[in-house]
GROMACS .gro file of C-alpha atoms in nm:
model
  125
    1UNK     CA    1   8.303  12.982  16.456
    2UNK     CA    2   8.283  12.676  16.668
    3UNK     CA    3   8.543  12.408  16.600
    4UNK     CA    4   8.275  12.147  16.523
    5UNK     CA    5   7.935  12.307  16.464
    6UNK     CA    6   7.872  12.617  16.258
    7UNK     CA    7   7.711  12.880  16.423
    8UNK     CA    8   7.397  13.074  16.321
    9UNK     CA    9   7.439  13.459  16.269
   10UNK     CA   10   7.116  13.500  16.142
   11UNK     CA   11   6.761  13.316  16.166
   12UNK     CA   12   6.499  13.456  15.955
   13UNK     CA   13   6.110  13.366  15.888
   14UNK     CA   14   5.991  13.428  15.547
   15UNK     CA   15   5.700  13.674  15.537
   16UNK     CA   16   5.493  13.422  15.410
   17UNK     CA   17   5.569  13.147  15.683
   18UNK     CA   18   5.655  12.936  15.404
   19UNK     CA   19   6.045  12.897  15.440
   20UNK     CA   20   6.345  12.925  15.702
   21UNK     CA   21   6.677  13.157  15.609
   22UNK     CA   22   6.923  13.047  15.830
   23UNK     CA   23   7.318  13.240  15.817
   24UNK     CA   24   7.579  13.028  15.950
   25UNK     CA   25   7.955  13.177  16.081
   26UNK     CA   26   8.147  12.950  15.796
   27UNK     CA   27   7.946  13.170  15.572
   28UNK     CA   28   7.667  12.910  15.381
   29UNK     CA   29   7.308  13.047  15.404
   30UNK     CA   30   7.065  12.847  15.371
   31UNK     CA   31   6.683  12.871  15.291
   32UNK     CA   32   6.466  12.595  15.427
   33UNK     CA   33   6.109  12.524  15.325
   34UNK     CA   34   5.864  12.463  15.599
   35UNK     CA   35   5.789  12.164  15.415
   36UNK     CA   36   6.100  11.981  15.406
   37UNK     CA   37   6.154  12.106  15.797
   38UNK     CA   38   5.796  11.971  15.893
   39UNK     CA   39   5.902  11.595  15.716
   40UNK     CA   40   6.250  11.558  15.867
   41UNK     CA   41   6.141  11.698  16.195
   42UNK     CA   42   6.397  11.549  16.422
   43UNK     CA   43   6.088  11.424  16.666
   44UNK     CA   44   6.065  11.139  16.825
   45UNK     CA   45   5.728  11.157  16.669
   46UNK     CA   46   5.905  11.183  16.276
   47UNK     CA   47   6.211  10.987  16.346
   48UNK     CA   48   6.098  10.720  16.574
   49UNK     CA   49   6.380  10.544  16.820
   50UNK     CA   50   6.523  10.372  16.498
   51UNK     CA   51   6.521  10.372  16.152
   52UNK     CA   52   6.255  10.087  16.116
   53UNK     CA   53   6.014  10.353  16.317
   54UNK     CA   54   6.063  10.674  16.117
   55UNK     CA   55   5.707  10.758  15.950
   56UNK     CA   56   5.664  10.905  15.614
   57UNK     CA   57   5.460  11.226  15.638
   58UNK     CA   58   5.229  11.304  15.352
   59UNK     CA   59   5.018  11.660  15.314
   60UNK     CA   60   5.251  11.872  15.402
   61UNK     CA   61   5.368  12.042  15.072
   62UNK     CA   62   5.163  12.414  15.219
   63UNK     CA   63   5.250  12.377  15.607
   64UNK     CA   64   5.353  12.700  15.767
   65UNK     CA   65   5.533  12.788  15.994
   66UNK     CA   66   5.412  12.984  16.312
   67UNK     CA   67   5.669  12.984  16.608
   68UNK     CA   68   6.063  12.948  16.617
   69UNK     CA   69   6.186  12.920  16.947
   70UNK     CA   70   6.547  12.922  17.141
   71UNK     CA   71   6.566  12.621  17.311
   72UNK     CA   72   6.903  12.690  17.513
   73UNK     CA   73   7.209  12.838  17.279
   74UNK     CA   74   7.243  12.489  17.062
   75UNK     CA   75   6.891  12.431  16.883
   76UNK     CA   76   6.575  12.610  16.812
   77UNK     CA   77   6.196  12.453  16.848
   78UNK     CA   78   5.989  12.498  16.557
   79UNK     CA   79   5.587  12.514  16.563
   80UNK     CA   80   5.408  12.435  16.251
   81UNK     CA   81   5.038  12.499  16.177
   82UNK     CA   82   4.954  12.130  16.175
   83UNK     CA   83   5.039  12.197  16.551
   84UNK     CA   84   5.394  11.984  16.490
   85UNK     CA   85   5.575  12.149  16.766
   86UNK     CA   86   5.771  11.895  16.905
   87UNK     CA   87   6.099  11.872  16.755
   88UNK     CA   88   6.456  12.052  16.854
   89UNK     CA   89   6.655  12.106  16.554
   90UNK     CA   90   6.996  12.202  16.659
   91UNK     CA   91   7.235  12.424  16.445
   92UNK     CA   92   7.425  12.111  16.350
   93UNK     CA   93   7.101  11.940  16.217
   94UNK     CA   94   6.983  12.253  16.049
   95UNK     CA   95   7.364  12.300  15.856
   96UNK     CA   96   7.351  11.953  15.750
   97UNK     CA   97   7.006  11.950  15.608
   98UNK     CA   98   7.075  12.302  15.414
   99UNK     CA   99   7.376  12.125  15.262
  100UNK     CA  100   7.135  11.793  15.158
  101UNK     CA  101   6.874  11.995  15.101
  102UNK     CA  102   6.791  11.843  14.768
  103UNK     CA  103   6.905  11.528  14.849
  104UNK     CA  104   6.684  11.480  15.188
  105UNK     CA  105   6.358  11.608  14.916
  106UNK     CA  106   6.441  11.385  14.674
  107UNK     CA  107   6.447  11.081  14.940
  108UNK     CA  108   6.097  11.235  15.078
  109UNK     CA  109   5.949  11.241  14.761
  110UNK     CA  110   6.081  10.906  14.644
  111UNK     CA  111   5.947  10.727  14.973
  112UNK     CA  112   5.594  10.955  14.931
  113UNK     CA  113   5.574  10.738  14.637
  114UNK     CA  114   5.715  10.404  14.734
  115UNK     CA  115   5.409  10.467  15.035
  116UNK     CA  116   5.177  10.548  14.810
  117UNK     CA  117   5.136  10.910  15.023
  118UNK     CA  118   5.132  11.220  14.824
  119UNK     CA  119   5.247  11.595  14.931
  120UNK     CA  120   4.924  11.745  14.930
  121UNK     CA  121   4.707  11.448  15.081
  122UNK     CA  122   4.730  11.376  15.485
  123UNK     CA  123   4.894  11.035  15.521
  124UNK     CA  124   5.183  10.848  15.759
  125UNK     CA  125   5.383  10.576  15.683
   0.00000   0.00000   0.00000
């Protein structure tokens, strides 16, 4: 196990696209839905260069996903069927959202509604 970053063991795609089992070395697993890895994409498109930027995606509640890439030995590059392919989550971004999990859907839903977007609608805010 690396001093500072877990380390995945094991990466897995759900048969049904719909989720992301990831093992780590400090032994947490975690089980990511494409959803909530589609609206916290770390993209520059998602994010923005600031927290004033970052957009709100809406629509995405049955996104799949249809690639998982290595991008070196730190991150992997996930495709989604909305053809979303261009953010790197590392194994440190992927660890910390599998621990927030709830907490990062709960802020995604809450600003869906404060933007008057909805999960199953197309919409960025």
């Amino acid at each position: 196990m690396s001093e500072l970053t877990p380390w995945p063991v094991e990466i897995r795609l759900a048969k049904d696209k719909r989720s992301l089992s990831i093992a780590f070395d400090d032994g947490k697993t975690f089980s990511l839905s494409a959803e909530l890895l589609r609206v916290t994409s770390p993209s520059a498109e998602v994010q923005g260069h600031s927290e004033a930027e970052r957009k709100t995606v809406g629509g995405k509640r049955n996104v799949a996903i249809l690639s998982v890439d290595p991008v070196g030995n730190y991150a992997v590059r996930i495709g989604f069927d909305d053809m979303h392919s261009t953010g790197i989550y590392s194994w440190a971004f992927l660890h910390d959202l599998g621990a927030n999990a709830d907490l990062r859907l709960q802020s995604y839903l809450d600003d869906l509604a404060a933007k008057g977007l909805d999960r199953d609608k197309p919409g960025i805010r």
